[in-house]
Coordinates of C-alpha atoms and ligand atoms in Angstrom, one line a residue:
M14 CA -0.1 0.0 -0.3
E15 CA 1.5 3.7 -0.9
F16 CA 0.1 6.5 1.6
V17 CA 0.8 8.4 -1.9
D18 CA -0.5 6.5 -4.9
L19 CA 1.1 8.4 -8.0
K20 CA 1.3 4.6 -10.2
A21 CA -3.2 4.9 -9.9
Q22 CA -3.5 8.2 -10.7
Y23 CA -1.3 8.4 -14.1
R24 CA -3.2 4.7 -14.8
H25 CA -6.3 6.9 -14.6
I26 CA -5.4 9.9 -16.3
R27 CA -2.2 8.3 -18.5
D28 CA -3.7 9.5 -21.7
R29 CA -4.0 13.3 -20.5
V30 CA -1.1 13.6 -18.9
D31 CA 1.7 11.6 -22.1
A32 CA -0.8 14.2 -24.9
R33 CA -0.5 17.3 -22.7
I34 CA 3.7 16.0 -22.1
A35 CA 4.0 15.9 -25.4
K36 CA 2.4 18.6 -27.2
V37 CA 5.1 20.9 -24.8
L38 CA 7.3 18.2 -26.7
D39 CA 6.5 19.6 -29.7
H40 CA 7.2 23.3 -29.5
Q41 CA 9.4 23.1 -27.5
R42 CA 8.5 26.3 -25.8
F43 CA 10.1 25.2 -22.0
I44 CA 10.8 27.9 -19.5
L45 CA 7.0 30.4 -18.9
G46 CA 5.4 28.7 -22.6
P47 CA 1.5 28.7 -23.4
E48 CA 1.0 25.8 -20.5
V49 CA 1.4 28.6 -17.5
S50 CA -0.6 30.9 -18.6
E51 CA -3.3 28.9 -19.7
L52 CA -2.7 26.7 -15.9
E53 CA -2.6 30.5 -14.6
Q54 CA -6.1 31.5 -16.4
R55 CA -8.0 27.9 -15.3
L56 CA -6.5 28.5 -11.5
A57 CA -7.7 31.8 -11.3
A58 CA -10.8 31.1 -12.7
R59 CA -11.1 28.2 -10.6
V60 CA -10.7 30.5 -7.3
A61 CA -12.7 33.1 -8.4
A62 CA -10.0 35.3 -8.6
K63 CA -8.6 37.8 -10.6
H64 CA -4.9 37.1 -11.0
C65 CA -2.3 33.4 -10.8
I66 CA 1.1 33.9 -10.4
A67 CA 2.6 30.3 -11.1
C68 CA 5.4 29.6 -9.8
A69 CA 8.5 26.5 -9.0
S70 CA 7.2 26.0 -5.7
G71 CA 5.2 26.3 -2.5
T72 CA 8.1 27.6 -1.2
D73 CA 8.5 30.3 -3.5
A74 CA 5.0 31.2 -3.5
L75 CA 5.9 32.3 0.2
L76 CA 9.4 33.9 -0.7
L77 CA 7.2 36.1 -3.6
A78 CA 4.4 36.5 -1.4
L79 CA 6.5 38.3 1.1
M80 CA 8.8 40.0 -1.7
A81 CA 5.7 41.8 -3.0
P82 CA 4.3 43.7 -0.2
E83 CA 8.7 44.1 1.2
I84 CA 8.6 42.3 3.9
G85 CA 10.8 42.6 5.4
G86 CA 14.4 44.3 6.9
G87 CA 11.6 46.6 8.2
E88 CA 13.0 50.1 9.4
G89 CA 16.7 50.1 11.2
D90 CA 17.7 47.0 13.3
E91 CA 14.3 45.8 14.0
P92 CA 12.7 43.5 11.1
D93 CA 9.0 44.0 10.1
E94 CA 7.3 41.1 11.7
V95 CA 4.5 38.9 9.8
I96 CA 2.2 36.2 12.5
T97 CA 1.5 32.3 11.9
S98 CA 1.4 28.9 13.1
P99 CA 4.3 26.8 14.7
F100 CA 2.6 24.0 13.2
T101 CA 3.6 23.7 10.2
F102 CA 6.0 22.7 7.0
F103 CA 9.1 24.8 8.1
A104 CA 8.4 26.6 4.8
T105 CA 6.4 28.3 6.3
G106 CA 8.8 29.1 9.1
E107 CA 12.0 29.9 6.6
M108 CA 10.5 31.5 4.1
I109 CA 9.5 34.9 6.8
T110 CA 13.1 34.6 7.9
L111 CA 14.7 34.1 4.3
A112 CA 13.0 37.6 3.8
G113 CA 14.0 39.2 6.2
A114 CA 11.5 39.2 9.2
R115 CA 10.6 37.9 12.1
P116 CA 8.3 34.5 11.8
V117 CA 6.1 35.6 15.3
F118 CA 4.2 32.1 16.6
V119 CA 0.7 32.1 17.6
D120 CA -0.5 28.5 19.4
I121 CA -3.2 26.8 17.1
E122 CA -6.9 26.0 18.0
P123 CA -7.5 22.4 18.5
I124 CA -9.9 21.3 16.1
G125 CA -8.3 22.5 12.2
Y126 CA -5.3 23.0 13.5
N127 CA -4.8 25.9 12.1
I128 CA -3.6 29.5 14.4
D129 CA -6.0 30.9 17.0
P130 CA -7.5 33.9 15.8
E131 CA -8.8 34.8 19.5
K132 CA -4.7 35.0 19.7
I133 CA -3.5 36.5 17.2
E134 CA -4.5 40.8 18.9
T135 CA -1.9 40.3 21.9
A136 CA 0.9 39.3 19.7
I137 CA 0.8 42.4 17.1
T138 CA 3.5 45.2 17.8
P139 CA 4.5 48.1 15.0
R140 CA 6.3 45.9 13.7
T141 CA 3.8 43.4 12.8
K142 CA 2.9 44.0 8.7
A143 CA 1.2 40.6 7.8
I144 CA -0.2 37.2 9.5
M145 CA 0.4 34.8 7.8
P146 CA -2.3 32.0 8.9
V147 CA -1.9 28.2 7.0
S148 CA -4.8 26.1 6.1
L149 CA -3.3 23.1 7.3
Y150 CA -4.0 18.8 6.2
G151 CA -6.5 20.9 3.7
Q152 CA -8.6 22.8 6.2
A153 CA -9.0 27.0 5.9
A154 CA -7.9 28.0 8.8
E155 CA -10.7 31.1 10.4
M156 CA -9.9 33.3 7.7
D157 CA -13.2 35.9 8.3
A158 CA -11.6 35.9 11.6
I159 CA -8.3 36.6 10.5
N160 CA -8.9 38.9 7.8
A161 CA -11.0 41.6 10.9
I162 CA -7.6 41.7 13.2
A163 CA -5.6 42.9 9.8
A164 CA -8.2 45.1 8.7
R165 CA -8.4 46.8 12.1
H166 CA -4.6 46.6 11.7
G167 CA -3.4 47.6 9.3
L168 CA -1.7 43.7 8.0
A169 CA -2.0 42.1 4.7
V170 CA -3.1 38.5 4.9
I171 CA -1.0 35.6 3.4
E172 CA -2.9 32.5 3.3
D173 CA -0.3 29.8 3.0
A174 CA -2.8 27.3 1.1
A175 CA -0.3 24.7 0.5
Q176 CA -2.4 22.0 1.4
S177 CA -5.9 22.8 1.1
F178 CA -6.3 23.9 -2.8
G179 CA -9.7 23.2 -3.4
A180 CA -11.0 23.5 0.0
H181 CA -14.0 26.0 0.8
Y182 CA -14.5 28.1 3.2
R183 CA -17.9 30.0 2.4
D184 CA -18.5 30.5 -0.2
A185 CA -14.8 31.4 -0.9
H186 CA -11.7 29.4 -2.1
S187 CA -8.8 27.9 -1.2
G188 CA -6.1 30.5 -2.1
N189 CA -8.5 33.3 -2.9
M190 CA -10.0 34.7 1.3
S191 CA -6.8 37.3 1.9
T192 CA -4.5 39.5 0.3
I193 CA -2.3 37.0 -1.3
G194 CA -3.0 33.3 -0.7
C195 CA -0.3 30.5 -1.8
T196 CA -0.5 26.9 -2.6
S197 CA 1.9 24.3 -3.4
F198 CA 2.4 20.9 -6.7
F199 CA 4.6 19.6 -4.7
P200 CA 3.3 15.4 -6.3
A201 CA 1.9 14.2 -2.9
K202 CA -0.3 17.3 -3.0
P203 CA -4.2 17.4 -3.4
L204 CA -3.4 19.3 -6.9
G205 CA 0.1 18.2 -7.8
C206 CA 2.8 17.9 -10.6
Y207 CA 5.9 15.7 -11.7
G208 CA 8.1 17.6 -9.8
D209 CA 8.2 21.3 -7.6
G210 CA 5.4 24.0 -8.4
G211 CA 3.4 26.4 -6.5
A212 CA 0.6 29.1 -7.1
C213 CA 0.4 33.2 -5.6
F214 CA -3.5 34.3 -6.0
T215 CA -4.6 38.0 -5.4
N216 CA -7.0 40.7 -6.3
D217 CA -4.6 43.3 -6.8
D218 CA -3.4 44.0 -10.3
A219 CA 0.0 45.9 -8.5
L220 CA 0.9 42.9 -6.1
A221 CA -0.1 41.0 -9.5
G222 CA 2.2 42.5 -11.3
A223 CA 5.4 42.8 -8.6
M224 CA 4.7 38.9 -8.1
E225 CA 4.8 38.4 -11.9
Q226 CA 8.1 40.3 -12.0
L227 CA 9.7 38.5 -9.3
R228 CA 9.5 35.0 -10.6
N229 CA 11.6 36.9 -12.8
H230 CA 14.5 38.0 -11.6
G231 CA 12.6 40.9 -11.5
Q232 CA 12.5 41.6 -15.1
Q233 CA 10.7 44.4 -16.8
G234 CA 10.3 43.5 -20.3
R235 CA 13.6 42.3 -21.4
Y236 CA 16.8 42.3 -19.9
R237 CA 15.5 45.9 -17.6
H238 CA 15.7 44.7 -13.9
T239 CA 13.9 46.8 -12.1
R240 CA 13.7 43.9 -8.6
I241 CA 15.7 41.6 -7.3
G242 CA 13.3 38.6 -7.4
I243 CA 14.3 34.7 -8.4
N244 CA 14.5 32.3 -10.6
G245 CA 11.0 31.1 -9.5
R246 CA 8.9 30.9 -12.6
L247 CA 7.4 27.6 -13.3
D248 CA 8.2 25.1 -16.0
T249 CA 6.2 24.7 -19.0
L250 CA 5.7 20.9 -18.8
Q251 CA 5.1 20.6 -14.9
A252 CA 2.1 23.6 -16.4
A253 CA 0.8 20.5 -18.4
V254 CA 1.0 17.7 -15.7
L255 CA -1.5 20.3 -14.2
L256 CA -3.9 21.2 -17.0
A257 CA -3.9 17.2 -17.6
K258 CA -5.1 16.5 -13.1
L259 CA -7.2 19.7 -13.0
D260 CA -8.9 18.0 -15.6
V261 CA -10.2 15.1 -13.2
F262 CA -9.2 17.7 -9.2
D263 CA -12.8 17.4 -9.0
E264 CA -13.8 13.7 -9.1
E265 CA -10.8 13.8 -7.0
L266 CA -12.2 16.1 -4.7
T267 CA -15.2 14.2 -3.5
A268 CA -13.2 10.9 -3.6
R269 CA -11.2 11.9 -1.0
A270 CA -14.4 13.6 0.4
E271 CA -15.5 10.1 0.5
I272 CA -13.1 8.1 1.8
A273 CA -12.7 10.7 4.6
D274 CA -15.4 9.5 5.7
R275 CA -15.3 6.5 5.9
Y276 CA -12.1 6.6 7.2
T277 CA -13.8 8.8 10.1
A278 CA -17.5 6.4 9.5
L279 CA -14.4 2.8 11.0
L280 CA -12.4 5.0 13.3
K281 CA -14.5 7.3 15.3
D282 CA -15.0 5.0 18.3
T283 CA -12.2 4.2 18.0
V284 CA -9.3 7.1 18.0
H285 CA -9.6 10.6 17.5
T286 CA -11.0 11.4 14.0
P287 CA -10.0 14.7 12.1
R288 CA -12.8 17.3 11.8
I289 CA -14.1 19.6 9.7
L290 CA -15.3 22.9 10.7
P291 CA -18.8 24.5 9.4
E292 CA -19.1 26.0 6.8
R293 CA -16.1 24.4 5.9
T294 CA -14.6 21.3 2.8
S295 CA -11.5 20.2 3.1
A296 CA -9.3 19.3 0.6
W297 CA -8.5 16.2 2.8
A298 CA -4.3 16.6 2.0
Q299 CA -4.2 14.5 4.1
Y300 CA -6.0 12.2 6.8
T301 CA -4.4 12.9 10.2
I302 CA -5.8 11.0 13.8
E303 CA -4.4 11.7 17.2
V304 CA -3.1 9.1 19.5
E305 CA -1.1 8.1 23.4
D306 CA 1.3 6.6 22.2
R307 CA 2.5 7.1 18.9
A308 CA 5.5 5.6 18.2
S309 CA 4.3 1.9 19.1
V310 CA 0.8 2.4 16.6
E311 CA 2.7 4.0 14.3
S312 CA 5.3 0.3 13.9
S313 CA 2.4 -1.6 14.9
L314 CA 1.0 0.0 11.1
K315 CA 4.4 -0.9 10.0
G316 CA 4.6 -3.9 11.0
A317 CA 1.3 -4.6 9.1
G318 CA 2.6 -2.9 6.1
I319 CA 0.6 0.7 6.2
P320 CA 2.9 3.3 5.3
T321 CA 2.0 6.2 7.7
A322 CA 4.0 9.6 8.2
V323 CA 3.6 12.3 11.5
H324 CA 3.0 16.5 10.1
Y325 CA 4.4 17.4 11.9
P326 CA 6.0 16.5 14.5
T327 CA 8.6 19.1 16.2
P328 CA 7.0 22.9 16.5
L329 CA 8.8 25.5 14.7
H330 CA 9.3 27.5 18.2
L331 CA 11.5 24.2 18.8
Q332 CA 13.8 24.1 16.2
P333 CA 17.1 24.2 16.5
V334 CA 17.4 27.3 13.6
Y335 CA 14.6 29.4 15.8
A336 CA 16.8 28.1 18.9
E337 CA 18.6 31.3 19.4
L338 CA 14.8 33.3 17.4
A339 CA 13.0 31.2 20.6
R340 CA 15.4 32.7 23.2
E341 CA 15.6 36.5 22.8
M342 CA 11.5 35.5 22.3
G343 CA 11.2 33.9 25.4
W344 CA 9.5 30.8 24.1
A345 CA 10.7 27.1 24.7
R346 CA 8.9 24.1 25.5
G347 CA 5.1 25.1 26.3
S348 CA 4.8 28.1 24.9
F349 CA 2.5 27.2 22.4
P350 CA 0.5 24.3 24.3
V351 CA -2.5 22.9 21.7
C352 CA 0.5 22.6 19.0
E353 CA 3.1 20.7 21.0
R354 CA 0.7 18.4 22.0
A355 CA -0.8 18.3 18.7
A356 CA 3.1 17.3 17.1
D357 CA 2.6 15.0 20.4
R358 CA 0.0 12.7 19.2
V359 CA -0.7 13.8 15.4
L360 CA -0.6 10.5 12.7
S361 CA -1.6 10.7 9.1
L362 CA -3.2 7.7 7.8
P363 CA -3.1 6.3 3.9
M364 CA -5.3 9.8 2.0
H365 CA -4.9 9.6 -2.6
P366 CA -8.7 9.3 -4.3
Y367 CA -7.4 5.6 -5.2
L368 CA -7.5 4.1 -2.4
T369 CA -10.3 1.1 -2.2
L370 CA -12.9 -0.3 0.3
P371 CA -10.7 -3.1 1.4
E372 CA -7.4 -1.1 1.5
I373 CA -9.4 1.4 3.8
E374 CA -10.9 -0.4 6.1
R375 CA -7.1 -2.5 6.4
V376 CA -5.8 0.6 7.0
A377 CA -8.4 1.0 9.7
E378 CA -8.6 -2.2 11.2
A379 CA -5.4 -1.9 12.0
V380 CA -5.1 0.9 13.7
K381 CA -8.2 -0.5 15.8
S382 CA -6.0 -2.8 16.6
A383 CA -2.9 -0.9 16.9
V384 CA -5.0 1.1 19.6
R385 CA -6.6 -1.9 21.8
G386 CA -6.5 -1.9 25.0
P387 CA -6.9 1.0 28.1
V388 CA -5.2 3.3 25.3
G389 CA -8.4 2.8 22.7
V390 CA -10.4 3.4 25.0
M391 CA -9.1 7.0 26.2
N392 CA -8.7 7.6 23.0
A393 CA -12.5 7.3 22.0
A394 CA -14.0 9.1 25.1
L395 CA -11.3 12.2 22.8
T396 CA -14.1 11.3 21.0
Q397 CA -16.0 13.4 22.9
K398 CA -14.5 16.2 23.0
Ligands
PLP426 C1 1.7 23.9 5.2 C2 2.9 24.2 3.8 N1 3.5 25.8 2.8 C3 4.4 25.7 2.4 C4 4.9 24.3 1.5 C5 6.0 23.6 0.5 O1 5.0 24.3 -1.4 P1 6.9 23.1 -1.8 O2 7.7 21.7 -1.9 O3 6.4 23.1 -2.7 O4 8.0 24.1 -1.9 C6 4.1 22.8 2.4 C7 4.8 21.3 0.7 O5 5.0 21.0 2.0 C8 3.5 22.9 3.1 O6 3.2 22.0 3.8

C-alpha cells in the first residue's frame, strides 16, 4: 500500500498527461510556455481570483508573497514581523526569515489545527506587517476572523494554502481568501505536478505585477531589471501535467472526501478522528488522527505494511535553527501547548483518491488493533471532546 499512490493516478489519467506532455515536447517552449498562462487562467478562474502567478514551488510562492509587499528587513535594526502558526511545514517560517522578517508564532486551535484567531491580537506589535495563516491538512484557517483582525490593524494576510487548494470556506475558495494566497503543487499535494510547482493568487493588480516580475529575476521587459527577484518560474512541462490533472481534480476531491468519511465511520469510536469546522470543506491533503502512544501505533502499522507520516513532529519554535529566536522571544517547550500536544499525537494515514474500500478497511482494522486496550478507550473518550 502507498501513502499517496501516484502510480494509480497516472494509470487513470495517462492519456491526458501523455498528450499534454507531448504537446510541450513538440513546441519546445519549456520556460513560460503557453501552458503556463493557460494554467494561470484556469487556476484563477477556479478560485475566482483576478490573478494567478504560477511559480516554481510552494516555498517560492510564500517568498514571492512576502517580497511583493516588501515585507522583510523593516526599518533600522528591527525586522518586520509576520504572525504565523508554529504547527506547519518548515517552509512557512523559513520564508519569513529568508525574506528578512521575523516569524512570530501564535498557538493553534485544537480542531482544525490552524492559528487561533483569539490569540493573534496580543502578538501584534508596531513592527507587525502581515498574518500568515496556514490552512493545514486541507482545511482553511478561520479566515473571516483573521481578515477582520488584519483590517483593524492595517496588516496584509498571506494564506499558506499549500495543503488546501480545492477547499472552501463559506463561498470563498482557499487561496483566494486574503491579500495573497499561496499554494503548492508538490507531487503528493491534492493537486500535484511531476516535480516542484506552486502558485500565488491575488486580486490586487500591483501585487500581481510585482510577483510576476519577482518570479523572473525582477525583470520588467527583457533584460531590464527593476527589482531583485528570483528564478521562481514554473516549468511549462509541470504546467502541462497540472492542466491534465485539473480535468479530474473535482472527481478526486469528491473521492478524497468519501474516503475521509469512510475512515471516520470506521475509526471514530477508537481514535480521535479529524473534524471539519462548520461552513468548510477540506481538500483532505491528509487524513490525520490523534493517538496516545504514537510510536507504538506507527510501528504496529508499519509491521502491517501500512505507511504513515507525522505532519509535523517538531513545532517551528522548537526547531534547532530557531533556538536563538526562541531565546530572544522567550519561547520554550510549553509556550504553545495546543500545538505541542498535537505535534506529539498526530498521525496521518494513507490518503489519496484511488484508495479502495478493502484498503481503507485494512488500514482501519490495523489502527484499531494497534490502539486496542486502555489507550483505545482513552482515545474513544477524546472523540467526545
Ligand atoms: C504548509 C506548507 N507550506 C509550504 C510548503 C512548501 O511547498 P513546496 O514543497 O511546494 O515548496 C508545504 C509543502 O509541503 C506545506 O505543506
